[in-house]
CSV table of C-alpha atoms in Angstrom, one decimal:
chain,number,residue,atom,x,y,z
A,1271,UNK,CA,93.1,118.6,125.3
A,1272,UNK,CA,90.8,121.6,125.5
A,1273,UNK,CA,92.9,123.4,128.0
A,1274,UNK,CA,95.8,122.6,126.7
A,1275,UNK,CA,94.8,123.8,123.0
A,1276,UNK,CA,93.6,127.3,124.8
A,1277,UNK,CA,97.0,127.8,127.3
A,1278,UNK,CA,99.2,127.4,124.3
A,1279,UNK,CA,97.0,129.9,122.2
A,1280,UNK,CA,96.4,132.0,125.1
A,1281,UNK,CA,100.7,132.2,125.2
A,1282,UNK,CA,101.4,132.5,121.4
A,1283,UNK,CA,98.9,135.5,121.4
A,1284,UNK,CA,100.6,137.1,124.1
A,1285,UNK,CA,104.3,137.0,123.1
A,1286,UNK,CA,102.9,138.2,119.8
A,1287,UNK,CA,101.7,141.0,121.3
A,1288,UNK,CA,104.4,141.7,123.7
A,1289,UNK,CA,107.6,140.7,121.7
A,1290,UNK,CA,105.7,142.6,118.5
A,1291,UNK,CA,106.3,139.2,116.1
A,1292,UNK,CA,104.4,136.9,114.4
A,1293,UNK,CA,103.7,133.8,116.2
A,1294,UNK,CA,101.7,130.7,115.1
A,1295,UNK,CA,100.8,126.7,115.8
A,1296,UNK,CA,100.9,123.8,114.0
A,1297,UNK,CA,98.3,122.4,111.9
A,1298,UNK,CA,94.7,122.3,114.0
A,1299,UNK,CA,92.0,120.5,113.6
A,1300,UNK,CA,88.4,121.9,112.8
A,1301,UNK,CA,87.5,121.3,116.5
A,1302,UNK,CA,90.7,123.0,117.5
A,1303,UNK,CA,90.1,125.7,115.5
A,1304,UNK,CA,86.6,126.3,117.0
A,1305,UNK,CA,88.1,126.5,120.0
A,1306,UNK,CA,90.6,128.9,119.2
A,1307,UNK,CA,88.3,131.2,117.8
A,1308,UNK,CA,85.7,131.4,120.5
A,1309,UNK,CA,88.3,132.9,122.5
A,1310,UNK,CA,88.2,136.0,120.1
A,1311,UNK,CA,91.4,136.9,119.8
A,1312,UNK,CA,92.9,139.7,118.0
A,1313,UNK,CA,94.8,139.9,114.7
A,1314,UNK,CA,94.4,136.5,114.6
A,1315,UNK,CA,94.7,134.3,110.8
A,1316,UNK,CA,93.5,130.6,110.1
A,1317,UNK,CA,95.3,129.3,107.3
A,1318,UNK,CA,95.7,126.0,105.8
A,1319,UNK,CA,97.1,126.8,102.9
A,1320,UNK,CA,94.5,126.9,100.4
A,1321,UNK,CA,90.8,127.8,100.0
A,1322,UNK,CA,89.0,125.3,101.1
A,1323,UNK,CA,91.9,123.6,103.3
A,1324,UNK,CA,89.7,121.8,106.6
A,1325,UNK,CA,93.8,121.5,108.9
A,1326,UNK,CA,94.7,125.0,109.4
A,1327,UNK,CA,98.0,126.7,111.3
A,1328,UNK,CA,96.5,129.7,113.6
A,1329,UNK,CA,98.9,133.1,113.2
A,1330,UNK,CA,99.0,135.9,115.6
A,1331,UNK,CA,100.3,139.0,114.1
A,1332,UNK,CA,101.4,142.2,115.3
A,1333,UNK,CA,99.7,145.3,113.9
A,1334,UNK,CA,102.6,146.7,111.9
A,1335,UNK,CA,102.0,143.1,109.4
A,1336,UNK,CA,100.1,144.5,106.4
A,1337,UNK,CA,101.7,141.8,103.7
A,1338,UNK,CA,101.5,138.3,105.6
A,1339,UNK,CA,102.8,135.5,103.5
A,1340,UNK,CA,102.0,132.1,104.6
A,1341,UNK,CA,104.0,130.4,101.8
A,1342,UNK,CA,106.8,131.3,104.6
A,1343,UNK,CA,104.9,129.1,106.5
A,1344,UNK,CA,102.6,126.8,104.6
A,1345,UNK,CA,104.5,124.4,102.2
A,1346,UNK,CA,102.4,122.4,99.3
A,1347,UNK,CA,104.3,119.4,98.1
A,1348,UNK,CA,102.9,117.0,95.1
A,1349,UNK,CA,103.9,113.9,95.0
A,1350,UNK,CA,104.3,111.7,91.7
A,1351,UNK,CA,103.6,108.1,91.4
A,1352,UNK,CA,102.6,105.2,89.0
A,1353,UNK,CA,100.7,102.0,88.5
A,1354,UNK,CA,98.7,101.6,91.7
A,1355,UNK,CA,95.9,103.1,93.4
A,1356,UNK,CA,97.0,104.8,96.8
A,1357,UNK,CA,94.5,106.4,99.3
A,1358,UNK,CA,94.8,109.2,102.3
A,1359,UNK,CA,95.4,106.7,104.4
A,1360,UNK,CA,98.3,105.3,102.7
A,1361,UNK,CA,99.9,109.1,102.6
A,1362,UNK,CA,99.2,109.7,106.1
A,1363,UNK,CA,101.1,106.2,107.0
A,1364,UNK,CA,103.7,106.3,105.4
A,1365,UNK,CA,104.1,110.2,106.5
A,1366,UNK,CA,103.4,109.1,110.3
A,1367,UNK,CA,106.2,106.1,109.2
A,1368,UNK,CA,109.1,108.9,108.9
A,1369,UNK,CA,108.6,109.8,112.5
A,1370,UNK,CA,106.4,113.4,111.4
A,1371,UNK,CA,103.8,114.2,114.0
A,1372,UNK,CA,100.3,114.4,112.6
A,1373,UNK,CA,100.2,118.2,113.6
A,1374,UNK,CA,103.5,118.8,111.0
A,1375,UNK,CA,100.6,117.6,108.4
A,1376,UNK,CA,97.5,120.0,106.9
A,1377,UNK,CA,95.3,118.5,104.2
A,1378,UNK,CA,96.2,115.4,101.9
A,1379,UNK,CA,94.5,115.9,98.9
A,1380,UNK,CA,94.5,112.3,96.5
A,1381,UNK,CA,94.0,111.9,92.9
A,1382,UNK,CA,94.8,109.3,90.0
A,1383,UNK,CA,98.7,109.0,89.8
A,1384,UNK,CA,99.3,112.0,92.5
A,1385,UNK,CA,99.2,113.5,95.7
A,1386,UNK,CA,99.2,117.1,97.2
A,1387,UNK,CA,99.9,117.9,100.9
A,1388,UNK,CA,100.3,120.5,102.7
A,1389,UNK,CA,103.3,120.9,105.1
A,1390,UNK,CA,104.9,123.1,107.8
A,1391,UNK,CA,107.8,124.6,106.2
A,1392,UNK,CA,110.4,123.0,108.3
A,1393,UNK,CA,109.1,119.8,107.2
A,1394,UNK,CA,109.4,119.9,103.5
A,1395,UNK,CA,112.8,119.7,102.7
A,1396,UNK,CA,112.7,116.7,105.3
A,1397,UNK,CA,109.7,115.1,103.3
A,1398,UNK,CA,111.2,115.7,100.0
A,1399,UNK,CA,114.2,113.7,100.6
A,1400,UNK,CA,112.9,110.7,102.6
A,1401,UNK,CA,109.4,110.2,101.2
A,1402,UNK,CA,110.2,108.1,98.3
A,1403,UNK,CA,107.4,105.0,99.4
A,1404,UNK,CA,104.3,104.9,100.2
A,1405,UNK,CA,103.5,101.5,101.2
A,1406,UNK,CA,105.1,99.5,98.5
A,1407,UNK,CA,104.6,102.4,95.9
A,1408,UNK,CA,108.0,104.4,94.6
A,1409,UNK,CA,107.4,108.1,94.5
A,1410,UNK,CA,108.6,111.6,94.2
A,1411,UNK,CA,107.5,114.3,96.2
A,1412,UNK,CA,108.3,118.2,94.7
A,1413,UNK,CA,107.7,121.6,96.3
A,1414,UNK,CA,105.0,123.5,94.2
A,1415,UNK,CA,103.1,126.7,94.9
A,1416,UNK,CA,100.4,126.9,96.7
A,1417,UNK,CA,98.1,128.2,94.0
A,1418,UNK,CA,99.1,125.0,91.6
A,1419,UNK,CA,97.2,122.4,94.1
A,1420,UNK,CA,95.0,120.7,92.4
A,1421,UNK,CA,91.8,119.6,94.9
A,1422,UNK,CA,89.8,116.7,93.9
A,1423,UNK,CA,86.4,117.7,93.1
A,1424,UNK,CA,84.2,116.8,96.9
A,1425,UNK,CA,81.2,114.0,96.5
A,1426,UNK,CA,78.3,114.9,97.8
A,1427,UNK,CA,74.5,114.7,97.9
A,1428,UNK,CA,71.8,117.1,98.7
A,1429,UNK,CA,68.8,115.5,101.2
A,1430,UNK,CA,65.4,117.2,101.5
A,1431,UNK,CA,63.0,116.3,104.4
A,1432,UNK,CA,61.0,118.6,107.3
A,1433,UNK,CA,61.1,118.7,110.7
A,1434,UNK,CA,58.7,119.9,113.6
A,1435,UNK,CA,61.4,121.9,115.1
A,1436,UNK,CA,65.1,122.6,113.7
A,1437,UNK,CA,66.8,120.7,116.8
A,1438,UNK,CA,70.1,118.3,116.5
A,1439,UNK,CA,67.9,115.3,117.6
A,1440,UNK,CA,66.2,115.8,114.6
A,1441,UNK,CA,68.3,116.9,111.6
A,1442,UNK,CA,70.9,114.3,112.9
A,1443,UNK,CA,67.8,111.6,112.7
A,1444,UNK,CA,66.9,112.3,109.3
A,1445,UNK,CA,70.7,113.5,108.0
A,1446,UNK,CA,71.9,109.9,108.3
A,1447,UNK,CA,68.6,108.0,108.3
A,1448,UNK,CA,68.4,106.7,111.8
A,1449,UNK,CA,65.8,106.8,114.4
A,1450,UNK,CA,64.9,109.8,116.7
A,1451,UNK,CA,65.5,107.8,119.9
A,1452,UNK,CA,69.2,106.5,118.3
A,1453,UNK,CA,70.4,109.9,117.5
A,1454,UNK,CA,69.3,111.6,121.3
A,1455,UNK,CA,70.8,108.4,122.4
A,1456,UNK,CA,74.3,108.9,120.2
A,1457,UNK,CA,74.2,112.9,121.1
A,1458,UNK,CA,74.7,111.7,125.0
A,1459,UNK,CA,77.3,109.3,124.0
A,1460,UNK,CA,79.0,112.0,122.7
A,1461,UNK,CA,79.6,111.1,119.1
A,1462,UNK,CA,77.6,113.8,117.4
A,1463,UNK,CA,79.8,116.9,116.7
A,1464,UNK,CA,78.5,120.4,116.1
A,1465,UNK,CA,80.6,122.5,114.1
A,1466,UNK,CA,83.1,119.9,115.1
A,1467,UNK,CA,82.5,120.0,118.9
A,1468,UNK,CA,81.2,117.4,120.7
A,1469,UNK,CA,77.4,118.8,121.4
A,1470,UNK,CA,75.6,116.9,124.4
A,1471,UNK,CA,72.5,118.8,123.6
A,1472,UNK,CA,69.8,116.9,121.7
A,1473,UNK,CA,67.0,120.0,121.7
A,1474,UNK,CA,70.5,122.2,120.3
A,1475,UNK,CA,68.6,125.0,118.0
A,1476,UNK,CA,70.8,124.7,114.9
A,1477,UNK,CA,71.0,127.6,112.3
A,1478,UNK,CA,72.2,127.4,108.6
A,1479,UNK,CA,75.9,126.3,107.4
A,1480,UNK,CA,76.0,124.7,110.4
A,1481,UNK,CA,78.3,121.4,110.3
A,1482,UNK,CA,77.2,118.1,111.7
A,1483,UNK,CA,79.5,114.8,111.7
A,1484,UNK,CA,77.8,111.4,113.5
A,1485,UNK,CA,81.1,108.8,114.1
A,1486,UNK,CA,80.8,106.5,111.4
A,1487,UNK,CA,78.1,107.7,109.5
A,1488,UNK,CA,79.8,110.8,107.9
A,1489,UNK,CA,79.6,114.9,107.9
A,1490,UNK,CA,76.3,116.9,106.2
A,1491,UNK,CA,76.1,120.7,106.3
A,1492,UNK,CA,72.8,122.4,107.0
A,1493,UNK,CA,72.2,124.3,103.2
A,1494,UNK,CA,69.0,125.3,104.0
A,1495,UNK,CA,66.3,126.0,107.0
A,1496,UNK,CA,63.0,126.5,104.6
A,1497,UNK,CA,59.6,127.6,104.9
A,1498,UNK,CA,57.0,125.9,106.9
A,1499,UNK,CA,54.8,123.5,105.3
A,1500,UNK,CA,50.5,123.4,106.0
A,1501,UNK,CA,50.9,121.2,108.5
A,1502,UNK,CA,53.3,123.5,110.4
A,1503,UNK,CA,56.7,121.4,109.6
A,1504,UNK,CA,59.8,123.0,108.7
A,1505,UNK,CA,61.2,122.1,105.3
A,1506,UNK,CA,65.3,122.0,105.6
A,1507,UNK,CA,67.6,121.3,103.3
A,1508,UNK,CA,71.5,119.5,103.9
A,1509,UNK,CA,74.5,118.4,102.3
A,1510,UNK,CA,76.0,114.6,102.7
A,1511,UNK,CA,79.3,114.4,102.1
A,1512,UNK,CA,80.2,110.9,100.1
C-alpha cells in the first residue's frame, strides 16, 4: 500500500509541476498522509475540509495559485433525519451500499437527528439524490458550506502517571492500562501505531503531541512530557480519546 500511496503522489506532484495545474487525491487516511508528507514535497495542501477534519484530500499546486479554494473540491453535505438513533457506522454503510468507494468519503460527523459528511465534489450531487436510507431510517441529505458543519464536541480524558524513560513500551503500558511485557509484545505484532504508522520499535523515544492508537483499545495523544520526580521518574501527561 505504501508504495503504491508514494508512486501515485510522487506522479500527481509531477504533472502539477510540469503541466502548471493543480492536481490532488482522494480522501487519505492519517497514516497515508504521514506518508505523503515525509516525502516533503513542495506546494503541497492537506485538506479535509474543516479544522479539525482526521480524512484529508492532498493538493499539489502550481506557484502561480495564491487563492486556493477547496470548496471546488471538498463538498459538506448534512443529512436530516428523525425518530431513531443512527451511528458512523450506519452512515458509512449505507454510503459504501450506493457503490461509493471509502476514499470518495472524508469525515462523518454524527449528532441527535443529523449528520455531516464530507464529500469529493463529484460525489455530492450523486449522494444527494440516492441517499435517502440509512438502514431503515428515511433521510435527506443537503449541500451546505463548509463553515456551517457542526462537529460534535470529542470525549476525552486526561491520564497522569511517570515513567523511567519516555519510550513507546512504556506510555503505551500505562496509556491503556496494560502490562509492560503486553505492550513490547503488541508493538512487534504490529498493532501499535505512531502518529498513525505502524511503529515496531518498543524503546521508540516519543516527543510531545505525538499520537498513539493500540487496535482495540483506542487513540491518546501525548499532552505533556513533565519534570522529573525525586526519584528520577518522568511525570507525563496524555489524552484518551472516549
Amino acid at each position: 500500500m505504501e508504495e503504491s500511496i508514494i508512486t501515485r503522489t510522487d506522479d500527481l506532484q509531477n504533472r502539477s509541476y510540469n503541466k502548471n495545474i493543480i492536481t490532488f487525491t482522494n480522501f487519505l487516511t492519517p497514516s497515508e498522509q504521514s506518508l505523503v508528507l515525509s516525502r516533503n514535497y513542495k506546494n503541497i495542501e492537506l485538506n479535509g475540509g474543516g479544522t479539525f477534519t482526521e480524512r484529508k484530500r492532498a493538493f499539489f499546486l502550481p506557484d502561480y495559485v495564491d487563492d486556493f479554494k477547496v470548496e471546488d473540491y471538498i463538498v459538506a453535505l448534512k443529512v436530516v433525519y428523525s425518530f431513531k438513533e443512527l451511528s458512523h457506522r450506519d452512515f458509512l454503510g449505507s454510503l459504501m451500499g450506493l457503490n461509493i468507494k471509502r476514499q470518495c468519503i472524508g469525515d462523518i460527523y454524527v449528532s441527535e437527528k443529523e449528520a455531516y459528511i464530507y464529500v469529493v465534489k463529484e460525489m455530492a450531487d450523486f449522494i444527494k439524490h440516492n441517499l435517502t436510507k440509512v438502514g431503515s431510517v428515511g433521510v435527506k441529505a443537503l449541500e451546505v458550506n463548509l463553515g456551517e458543519v457542526e462537529i460534535p464536541e470529542l470525549k476525552t480524558e486526561k491520564i497522569k502517571f511517570t515513567v523511567n524513560s519516555i519510550r513507546l513500551d512504556s506510555v503505551v503500558a500505562h496509556s491503556f492500562k496494560i502490562s509492560r511485557d503486553d505492550a513490547v509484545r503488541m508493538i512487534k505484532e504490529g498493532v501499535v501505531m505512531l502518529d498513525y504508522i505502524e511503529c515496531l520499535v518498543p524503546s521508540k523515544e516519543l516527543k510531545e503531541g505525538a499520537t498513539l492508537s493500540l487496535r482495540g483499545h483506542g487513540k491518546v495523544r501525548l499532552l505533556k512530557i513533565g519534570d522529573k520526580s525525586q526519584k528520577g521518574s518522568t511525570f507525563v501527561e496524555v489524552e484518551k480519546y472516549l
